[in-house]
Amino acid sequence: MTTPPHSEDPAPGDTYPEDLERPGLVRTGRSTFVRPIRPEDADRLVSFVGGLSRATLAYRSLGPVVRARDDVIRRGAHVDYLNELALVALAGDEIAGLVRYVRDPEEPEHAEVTFTIRDDHQSEGFGRLLLEHIAAAARARGIRVLEADVLADNTRMINVFLSSGYRIETGPPGQIIHFEIAIDPQAQAVARAERREHTAVRRSLRPLLEPRSVAVIGANRDPLTIGHEIVANLLRGGFGGSVFPVNPHAEQIAGVRAYASVRDLPEPPDLALVAVRAGAVPDVVRECADAGVKAVVVVSTGFGETGVDGRATELELSRFARASGMRLVGPNCMGVVNTTPAARLAATFSPALPMPGRVAMSSQSGPLGLAVLDFAKRLRLGFSGFVSVGHAVDVSTNDLLQWWEEDPGTSVILLHVETFGNPRRFARVARRIAPRKPIVAVHPGHADSAVSSLFAQSGVIRTRGLQELFDVALLLAHQPPPPGNRVAVITNAGGPAALTVGACAASGLRVPALAERTRRTLRTALAPRADVANPVDLTPTATAAHYRQALDAVLADDDIDAAVVLFMPPLADKPDEVASAILDAAAARPDKPVLASFLGGAGVADLLHRGDLVVPTYTFPEAAAVSLGHAAAYQTWRSTPAGVIPDLAGIDAERARSLIAAGAPGPVPAAVAAELLDSYGIAVRGTDPHTDPRPGPDAFLSVRADPVFGPVVAFGLTGDYADLMADVAHRVTPLSDRDAREMVRSLWAAPLLDGRAGGPGVDLAALEETVLRISAMVEDLPEIEALDLRPVRLLPPGDGVAVAHATVRLADNTKGGGRS
């Protein structure tokens, strides 16, 4: 656990900022742990400085080397965390890199920054990582410009600054170059940081998901134990590398030589699975670090689920692992699976191993993972990878998304998410992946507006439960998303067809009339009693040939985007022939999805598989309609041009920051609130809305700082729409132009705004721009804890919006904080 600074620390009284403790990855994929320096680091700091070469000290001192006394070095471990802040990146228990800023007392928005990297880590990317961390911490403390002096031949540090993506100004050329780094987030800086992170994450996960050797610590001779089953599954799954069971009391386990400890292994394993009692785990993880293990999976239970002490233990495990250069999965997980030919890794104790396929899944529940793999096997849904992250103290869903993003064997990603470590990072990563690979997620908080908004903005398909999750996965893994929402239903029984039509309507799909040309084709081909409307009722006497002809005809119809085929086996025999006809028709039109429901049929999933060609089949047709509805909505999202965060005219961020700096935590005066909004191009009239004669509905725009998701913007019409119908739209900042457009049109009351309910409607362009200005404001000014514009008169097109009243509340940011 972290310890607050001692009482002798210099202070404006700021306490130790635990929020700045973050795991990190350098360019090579090495794990590290970045945190603020603490007084107890004094001896560690002396050792760090004492180990620096004369060349590094010269770069640091900008000239001749003068060794500082130990007592002077020790004072560097005492900072106030506000006007002076130092961050250290750890390698094991030692400092690998140090960055420090000192605020300029005459220009409080400027600070001098210095970097020192240990010689043996100077080519690994610690400088870039520490720049990202110190920039975020400085921004949260009101610093806008970092200044640095660098010797002209210190090319590594110069390249760190020039390649950062921040706006850089340099002084005249000479022996010493002066840099001024404007650390306001720039799109280019964010993009470069994301690329660096993406590369580092993938490199760090390779020992976990594509290991060359695996140790199982806690392996057991008893086949009924977790340790034994992990070893057995590794062998059964065809893992091509070395498997090392570790048990001091066994010579062999599952026919493989066992070793007494990790220290006795013939080579350092890439991956170690730990299946020992909770109390022994910290020592085992330390042994793994000493032995050079690169990734650890802790399947053991008895940590965070037991209470505060258990949570503290697992967090300390994570800190130690990252500082030691290891990635850690768990604790309380069931392992990892990678069925790709390069890995063939079944490092799990699950009795059901998945068949190879194109679906990857991350689950935050260990016990749930067992049921998931068993259910997927019964569905014949193949997996490329499965990771049970457990308590996710280190390796998270965000990390795994970036691995599967570039995995050619993965085409669909499934997520079981209970908590978010970094929702803003999730949104950035998911938005990048979702246009190419669908992401389907289930989250237990069904009424959580922030979660729903995050998923909607990121293109993530949110399902209501695990059954629905797998229903959607079954479709997207084997069929393309439909180009539109128009569905043809083919059946041999009227009742199921009626249920299907209703389910389609509830899922945002249409079952339109077929084109006259299609109906003529069907009349010619089908039995006289067949109904060639939509649904197409082939009658109980339909044969496989009738199914093939009907399916060919509707898929050829340009006004149909997908087909749902229903078959009642008790009313007709030879379901295998019908299944074959469906497969033939689906193969002939691979651009349109075909789904099936063989009601009451057993073993039908096997009949609708032919090599790589699979038609997903569902026990009941409603599930097919719901899955197709999700796929159609996803395709609509994917086909819509990606949004951008626009550069808005008329913003004076410096003026707004000066107003914030002059304020105090809590509500700000109305005049200051109006001036803040005016700085972002939003005029507050301060008049009674009841005296405004101009026509238009009244609305509200508000922002609340969610402790997990950051600022969440809410929009709705005042009165009964919001109060009784809960007709309120939410989005997580930062908002793109697409987010703003979709947000204001997502209300049930949207017809009142766009004119569909009669009348001229409102000025939607002005409303969307106001939403974007609010988003920009709370992103630029993290001190804003809450904001409320109410009422906002929505005027007719071309007349804009009129804000009658505004309230702003500031958070207590003396402890830093900020958003990443």
XYZ file of N, CA and C in Angstrom, residues 482-647:
498
model
N -26.406 -7.560 -42.310
C -27.271 -7.229 -43.454
C -27.018 -5.814 -43.950
N -27.126 -5.582 -45.254
C -26.925 -4.229 -45.779
C -28.033 -3.256 -45.377
N -29.162 -3.763 -44.918
C -30.274 -2.923 -44.478
C -31.128 -3.676 -43.476
N -32.329 -3.179 -43.213
C -33.181 -3.790 -42.183
C -34.413 -4.487 -42.751
N -34.400 -4.829 -44.060
C -35.571 -5.441 -44.704
C -35.396 -6.959 -44.745
N -36.364 -7.664 -44.171
C -36.226 -9.100 -43.939
C -37.343 -9.862 -44.647
N -36.961 -10.987 -45.265
C -37.942 -11.936 -45.791
C -38.025 -13.116 -44.832
N -39.236 -13.587 -44.583
C -39.462 -14.733 -43.704
C -40.053 -15.857 -44.538
N -39.419 -17.029 -44.511
C -39.899 -18.203 -45.239
C -40.249 -19.273 -44.208
N -41.416 -19.869 -44.334
C -41.890 -20.785 -43.307
C -42.752 -21.886 -43.904
N -42.951 -22.957 -43.125
C -43.948 -23.969 -43.498
C -45.053 -24.038 -42.460
N -45.127 -22.989 -41.590
C -46.182 -22.922 -40.574
C -46.472 -21.468 -40.266
N -47.756 -21.109 -40.223
C -48.132 -19.709 -40.075
C -47.861 -19.122 -38.702
N -48.067 -19.893 -37.625
C -47.906 -19.369 -36.270
C -46.504 -18.872 -35.978
N -45.476 -19.679 -36.207
C -44.116 -19.200 -35.974
C -43.768 -17.990 -36.832
N -44.326 -17.924 -38.039
C -44.039 -16.782 -38.905
C -44.589 -15.495 -38.299
N -45.773 -15.546 -37.703
C -46.359 -14.363 -37.077
C -45.499 -13.893 -35.903
N -45.006 -14.859 -35.111
C -44.107 -14.497 -34.013
C -42.840 -13.829 -34.541
N -42.328 -14.324 -35.642
C -41.106 -13.780 -36.215
C -41.313 -12.354 -36.694
N -42.457 -12.098 -37.357
C -42.746 -10.750 -37.841
C -42.811 -9.769 -36.671
N -43.470 -10.164 -35.579
C -43.549 -9.298 -34.405
C -42.181 -9.041 -33.793
N -41.369 -10.084 -33.716
C -40.026 -9.925 -33.146
C -39.160 -9.037 -34.035
N -39.343 -9.140 -35.341
C -38.586 -8.267 -36.259
C -38.950 -6.809 -36.027
N -40.241 -6.525 -35.908
C -40.667 -5.143 -35.684
C -40.095 -4.606 -34.376
N -40.076 -5.435 -33.330
C -39.550 -5.005 -32.032
C -38.043 -4.810 -32.063
N -37.383 -5.383 -33.055
C -35.922 -5.300 -33.151
C -35.461 -4.290 -34.188
N -36.364 -3.442 -34.653
C -35.984 -2.407 -35.606
C -35.894 -2.897 -37.037
N -36.498 -4.054 -37.345
C -36.466 -4.615 -38.692
C -37.828 -4.444 -39.366
N -37.846 -4.507 -40.689
C -39.098 -4.455 -41.445
C -39.268 -5.738 -42.243
N -40.505 -6.172 -42.365
C -40.844 -7.327 -43.203
C -41.731 -6.790 -44.333
N -41.115 -6.237 -45.400
C -41.882 -5.544 -46.435
C -42.493 -6.520 -47.433
N -43.435 -6.017 -48.207
C -43.989 -6.807 -49.305
C -42.898 -7.073 -50.337
N -42.935 -8.248 -50.934
C -41.943 -8.606 -51.940
C -42.258 -7.908 -53.260
N -41.249 -7.705 -54.061
C -41.446 -7.101 -55.379
C -42.329 -7.999 -56.229
N -43.073 -7.398 -57.137
C -43.986 -8.172 -57.983
C -43.232 -9.230 -58.775
N -42.040 -8.909 -59.241
C -41.246 -9.899 -59.985
C -40.933 -11.102 -59.108
N -40.605 -10.856 -57.839
C -40.307 -11.963 -56.918
C -41.547 -12.811 -56.682
N -42.703 -12.167 -56.531
C -43.937 -12.922 -56.294
C -44.276 -13.785 -57.503
N -44.044 -13.285 -58.723
C -44.317 -14.103 -59.909
C -43.418 -15.332 -59.933
N -42.161 -15.122 -59.594
C -41.232 -16.257 -59.562
C -41.707 -17.302 -58.560
N -42.160 -16.846 -57.379
C -42.610 -17.770 -56.342
C -43.888 -18.497 -56.760
N -44.815 -17.802 -57.384
C -46.058 -18.460 -57.816
C -45.759 -19.571 -58.818
N -44.808 -19.340 -59.681
C -44.457 -20.344 -60.688
C -43.809 -21.561 -60.059
N -42.993 -21.333 -59.033
C -42.176 -22.420 -58.480
C -42.873 -23.203 -57.382
N -43.788 -22.576 -56.637
C -44.303 -23.203 -55.425
C -45.662 -23.841 -55.650
N -46.080 -24.560 -54.628
C -47.389 -25.236 -54.676
C -48.502 -24.198 -54.768
N -49.624 -24.560 -55.347
C -50.700 -23.580 -55.555
C -51.191 -22.938 -54.268
N -51.135 -23.687 -53.160
C -51.656 -23.137 -51.913
C -50.662 -22.242 -51.190
N -49.448 -22.131 -51.677
C -48.432 -21.342 -51.002
C -48.794 -19.856 -51.034
N -48.507 -19.168 -49.930
C -48.747 -17.726 -49.812
C -47.442 -17.017 -50.165
N -47.447 -16.235 -51.239
C -46.206 -15.630 -51.715
C -46.057 -14.180 -51.261
N -46.845 -13.803 -50.254
C -46.601 -12.503 -49.635
C -45.360 -12.646 -48.738
N -45.139 -11.711 -47.886
C -44.032 -11.807 -46.935
C -44.630 -11.710 -45.537
N -44.625 -12.800 -44.742
C -43.876 -14.047 -44.902
C -44.347 -14.907 -46.080
N -43.406 -15.714 -46.573
C -43.713 -16.679 -47.627
C -44.060 -18.002 -46.943
N -45.318 -18.386 -47.003
C -45.775 -19.616 -46.345
C -45.800 -20.742 -47.370
N -44.874 -21.693 -47.224
C -44.754 -22.791 -48.189
C -45.743 -23.914 -47.921
N -46.470 -23.841 -46.814
C -47.441 -24.855 -46.354
C -46.697 -26.078 -45.817
N -47.373 -26.887 -45.003
C -46.720 -28.039 -44.375
C -46.190 -29.084 -45.355
N -46.629 -29.041 -46.583
C -46.171 -30.061 -47.543
C -44.903 -29.648 -48.281
N -44.300 -28.554 -47.884
C -43.130 -28.034 -48.605
C -41.982 -29.030 -48.587
N -41.293 -29.102 -49.697
C -40.126 -29.973 -49.827
C -38.844 -29.142 -49.759
N -37.712 -29.838 -49.757
C -36.434 -29.139 -49.778
C -36.303 -28.292 -51.032
N -36.814 -28.771 -52.163
C -36.738 -28.006 -53.407
C -37.527 -26.708 -53.294
N -38.695 -26.770 -52.617
C -39.474 -25.543 -52.431
C -38.703 -24.517 -51.596
N -38.039 -24.985 -50.545
C -37.250 -24.079 -49.717
C -36.134 -23.423 -50.540
N -35.472 -24.245 -51.362
C -34.379 -23.694 -52.160
C -34.892 -22.643 -53.139
N -35.997 -22.938 -53.815
C -36.533 -21.995 -54.789
C -37.007 -20.696 -54.125
N -37.669 -20.836 -52.981
C -38.168 -19.644 -52.292
C -37.008 -18.778 -51.791
N -35.996 -19.424 -51.226
C -34.860 -18.673 -50.696
C -34.061 -18.000 -51.814
N -33.881 -18.704 -52.924
C -33.208 -18.083 -54.071
C -33.951 -16.837 -54.531
N -35.271 -16.926 -54.573
C -36.072 -15.811 -55.087
C -36.006 -14.597 -54.171
N -36.155 -14.782 -52.862
C -36.180 -13.617 -51.970
C -34.781 -12.998 -51.844
N -33.732 -13.814 -51.892
C -32.385 -13.251 -51.808
C -32.005 -12.485 -53.065
N -32.645 -12.793 -54.170
C -32.397 -12.056 -55.412
C -33.169 -10.748 -55.467
N -34.098 -10.549 -54.540
C -34.922 -9.335 -54.500
C -34.076 -8.183 -53.956
N -33.942 -7.106 -54.737
C -33.132 -5.967 -54.310
C -33.716 -5.241 -53.112
N -34.989 -5.504 -52.794
C -35.626 -4.847 -51.651
C -35.578 -5.702 -50.394
N -34.791 -6.775 -50.414
C -34.634 -7.663 -49.251
C -33.153 -7.717 -48.875
N -32.880 -7.562 -47.577
C -31.498 -7.543 -47.094
C -31.092 -8.809 -46.354
N -32.048 -9.607 -45.900
C -31.735 -10.813 -45.131
C -32.942 -11.732 -45.159
N -32.706 -13.003 -44.808
C -33.800 -13.965 -44.792
C -33.744 -14.794 -43.513
N -34.920 -15.012 -42.931
C -35.078 -15.921 -41.786
C -35.919 -17.098 -42.261
N -35.370 -18.305 -42.130
C -36.033 -19.507 -42.630
C -36.531 -20.335 -41.444
N -37.842 -20.627 -41.431
C -38.441 -21.425 -40.356
C -38.834 -22.789 -40.899
N -38.608 -23.816 -40.105
C -38.949 -25.183 -40.522
C -39.476 -25.943 -39.320
N -40.655 -26.530 -39.475
C -41.260 -27.328 -38.416
C -41.088 -28.800 -38.763
N -40.106 -29.495 -38.197
C -39.843 -30.893 -38.557
C -41.041 -31.818 -38.394
N -41.892 -31.671 -37.363
C -43.031 -32.599 -37.265
C -43.988 -32.528 -38.449
N -43.997 -31.392 -39.191
C -44.912 -31.248 -40.308
C -44.304 -31.722 -41.621
N -43.036 -32.026 -41.620
C -42.387 -32.491 -42.851
C -41.171 -33.322 -42.476
N -40.843 -34.271 -43.310
C -39.703 -35.123 -42.997
C -38.458 -34.616 -43.730
N -37.377 -35.374 -43.568
C -36.105 -35.092 -44.229
C -35.567 -33.700 -43.935
N -35.369 -33.379 -42.638
C -34.801 -32.072 -42.312
C -33.377 -31.900 -42.856
N -32.675 -33.027 -43.051
C -31.323 -32.901 -43.590
C -31.346 -32.363 -45.012
N -32.372 -32.750 -45.797
C -32.470 -32.242 -47.161
C -32.838 -30.758 -47.176
N -33.715 -30.366 -46.259
C -34.066 -28.945 -46.152
C -32.843 -28.137 -45.738
N -32.084 -28.640 -44.757
C -30.870 -27.943 -44.313
C -29.886 -27.796 -45.470
N -29.742 -28.835 -46.290
C -28.829 -28.780 -47.422
C -29.288 -27.734 -48.442
N -30.596 -27.644 -48.655
C -31.126 -26.642 -49.578
C -30.852 -25.223 -49.072
N -30.999 -25.038 -47.768
C -30.733 -23.718 -47.183
C -29.258 -23.352 -47.356
N -28.386 -24.316 -47.104
C -26.953 -24.063 -47.265
C -26.606 -23.716 -48.712
N -27.208 -24.415 -49.647
C -26.935 -24.141 -51.060
C -27.360 -22.722 -51.433
N -28.531 -22.322 -50.952
C -29.013 -20.976 -51.276
C -28.152 -19.906 -50.615
N -27.745 -20.142 -49.366
C -26.900 -19.177 -48.662
C -25.545 -19.039 -49.352
N -25.011 -20.156 -49.826
C -23.712 -20.115 -50.513
C -23.799 -19.329 -51.807
N -24.955 -19.353 -52.453
C -25.116 -18.651 -53.725
C -25.219 -17.139 -53.543
N -25.594 -16.655 -52.341
C -25.704 -15.215 -52.077
C -24.958 -14.863 -50.787
N -23.625 -14.892 -50.799
C -22.857 -14.658 -49.573
C -22.924 -13.231 -49.059
N -23.552 -12.318 -49.831
C -23.625 -10.926 -49.400
C -24.814 -10.632 -48.508
N -25.752 -11.581 -48.380
C -26.933 -11.375 -47.550
C -27.014 -12.492 -46.501
N -27.255 -12.144 -45.240
C -27.284 -13.172 -44.201
C -28.550 -14.026 -44.260
N -28.365 -15.291 -43.953
C -29.486 -16.233 -43.856
C -29.447 -16.839 -42.459
N -30.574 -16.806 -41.759
C -30.709 -17.390 -40.433
C -31.806 -18.431 -40.474
N -31.745 -19.414 -39.570
C -32.729 -20.487 -39.583
C -33.224 -20.770 -38.177
N -34.433 -21.284 -38.114
C -34.984 -21.797 -36.862
C -35.740 -23.072 -37.186
N -35.136 -24.200 -36.794
C -35.782 -25.493 -36.966
C -36.472 -25.819 -35.644
N -37.693 -25.390 -35.514
C -38.379 -25.480 -34.237
C -38.567 -26.942 -33.835
N -38.119 -27.255 -32.623
C -38.295 -28.612 -32.115
C -37.306 -29.602 -32.666
N -36.359 -29.171 -33.506
C -35.414 -30.105 -34.110
C -34.185 -30.288 -33.247
N -33.760 -31.515 -33.071
C -32.552 -31.822 -32.307
C -31.393 -32.058 -33.266
N -30.215 -31.593 -32.890
C -29.036 -31.815 -33.712
C -29.029 -31.049 -35.008
N -29.858 -30.002 -35.113
C -29.967 -29.270 -36.368
C -28.705 -28.463 -36.648
N -28.029 -27.991 -35.586
C -26.819 -27.196 -35.789
C -25.806 -27.958 -36.632
N -25.715 -29.266 -36.444
C -24.783 -30.053 -37.238
C -25.196 -30.072 -38.709
N -26.513 -30.093 -38.975
C -26.984 -30.165 -40.353
C -26.684 -28.887 -41.127
N -26.601 -27.747 -40.414
C -26.410 -26.473 -41.091
C -24.944 -26.037 -41.090
N -24.023 -26.993 -40.941
C -22.586 -26.763 -41.078
C -22.080 -27.536 -42.292
N -21.344 -26.852 -43.148
C -20.712 -27.519 -44.287
C -19.357 -26.854 -44.511
N -18.342 -27.417 -43.903
C -17.019 -26.796 -43.972
C -17.046 -25.440 -43.309
N -16.606 -24.409 -44.037
C -16.617 -23.045 -43.505
C -17.982 -22.376 -43.624
N -18.903 -23.013 -44.340
C -20.239 -22.430 -44.520
C -21.145 -22.860 -43.376
N -21.667 -21.879 -42.646
C -22.551 -22.143 -41.508
C -23.735 -21.194 -41.585
N -24.927 -21.765 -41.475
C -26.136 -20.954 -41.314
C -26.537 -21.045 -39.846
N -26.497 -19.934 -39.109
C -26.841 -19.995 -37.683
C -28.291 -20.407 -37.492
N -28.516 -21.291 -36.552
C -29.867 -21.772 -36.291
C -30.236 -21.534 -34.841
N -31.494 -21.224 -34.604
C -31.974 -20.852 -33.276
C -33.175 -21.720 -32.927
N -33.284 -22.042 -31.645
C -34.407 -22.887 -31.205
C -35.736 -22.198 -31.470
N -35.790 -20.896 -31.204
C -37.025 -20.140 -31.427
C -36.739 -18.957 -32.351
N -37.673 -18.594 -33.200
C -37.415 -17.566 -34.213
C -37.207 -16.169 -33.641
N -37.748 -15.883 -32.442
C -37.551 -14.550 -31.871
C -36.066 -14.249 -31.663
N -35.312 -15.277 -31.263
C -33.875 -15.073 -31.054
C -33.182 -14.716 -32.359
N -33.633 -15.326 -33.452
C -33.060 -14.993 -34.755
C -33.341 -13.537 -35.107
N -34.565 -13.080 -34.836
C -34.930 -11.696 -35.157
C -34.140 -10.706 -34.316
N -33.991 -10.989 -33.026
C -33.234 -10.089 -32.152
C -31.777 -10.000 -32.609
N -31.192 -11.136 -32.940
C -29.802 -11.144 -33.397
C -29.648 -10.361 -34.690
N -30.576 -10.552 -35.604
C -30.525 -9.847 -36.876
C -30.717 -8.345 -36.679
N -31.566 -7.975 -35.710
C -31.749 -6.553 -35.410
C -30.468 -5.905 -34.925
N -29.755 -6.603 -34.036
C -28.465 -6.081 -33.569
C -27.489 -5.944 -34.733
N -27.437 -6.948 -35.598
C -26.496 -6.913 -36.722
C -26.837 -5.780 -37.687
N -28.129 -5.541 -37.919
C -28.529 -4.461 -38.825
C -28.170 -3.094 -38.237
N -28.401 -2.920 -36.935
C -28.050 -1.649 -36.294
C -26.541 -1.426 -36.329
N -25.784 -2.494 -36.127
C -24.322 -2.393 -36.198
C -23.870 -1.974 -37.598
N -24.486 -2.575 -38.623
C -24.114 -2.228 -39.988
C -24.450 -0.774 -40.300
N -25.574 -0.288 -39.770
C -25.922 1.123 -39.953
C -24.875 2.013 -39.307
N -24.465 1.674 -38.083
C -23.422 2.447 -37.397
C -22.123 2.415 -38.196
N -21.767 1.237 -38.683
C -20.508 1.086 -39.409
C -20.531 1.837 -40.739
N -21.701 1.947 -41.357
C -21.815 2.593 -42.663
C -21.902 4.113 -42.568
N -22.163 4.620 -41.374
C -22.255 6.067 -41.195
C -20.853 6.663 -41.087
N -20.576 7.768 -41.769
C -19.231 8.359 -41.684
C -18.810 8.599 -40.239
N -17.564 8.292 -39.962
C -17.038 8.463 -38.611
C -17.091 9.929 -38.208
N -17.354 10.165 -36.946
C -17.419 11.527 -36.460
C -16.035 12.108 -36.191
N -15.982 13.420 -36.133
C -14.748 14.121 -35.785
C -15.079 15.100 -34.669
N -14.071 15.423 -33.875
C -14.231 16.461 -32.861
C -13.829 17.769 -33.529
N -14.793 18.634 -33.841
C -14.493 19.808 -34.676
C -13.757 20.897 -33.912
N -13.033 21.711 -34.657
C -12.449 22.930 -34.107
C -13.528 24.008 -34.137
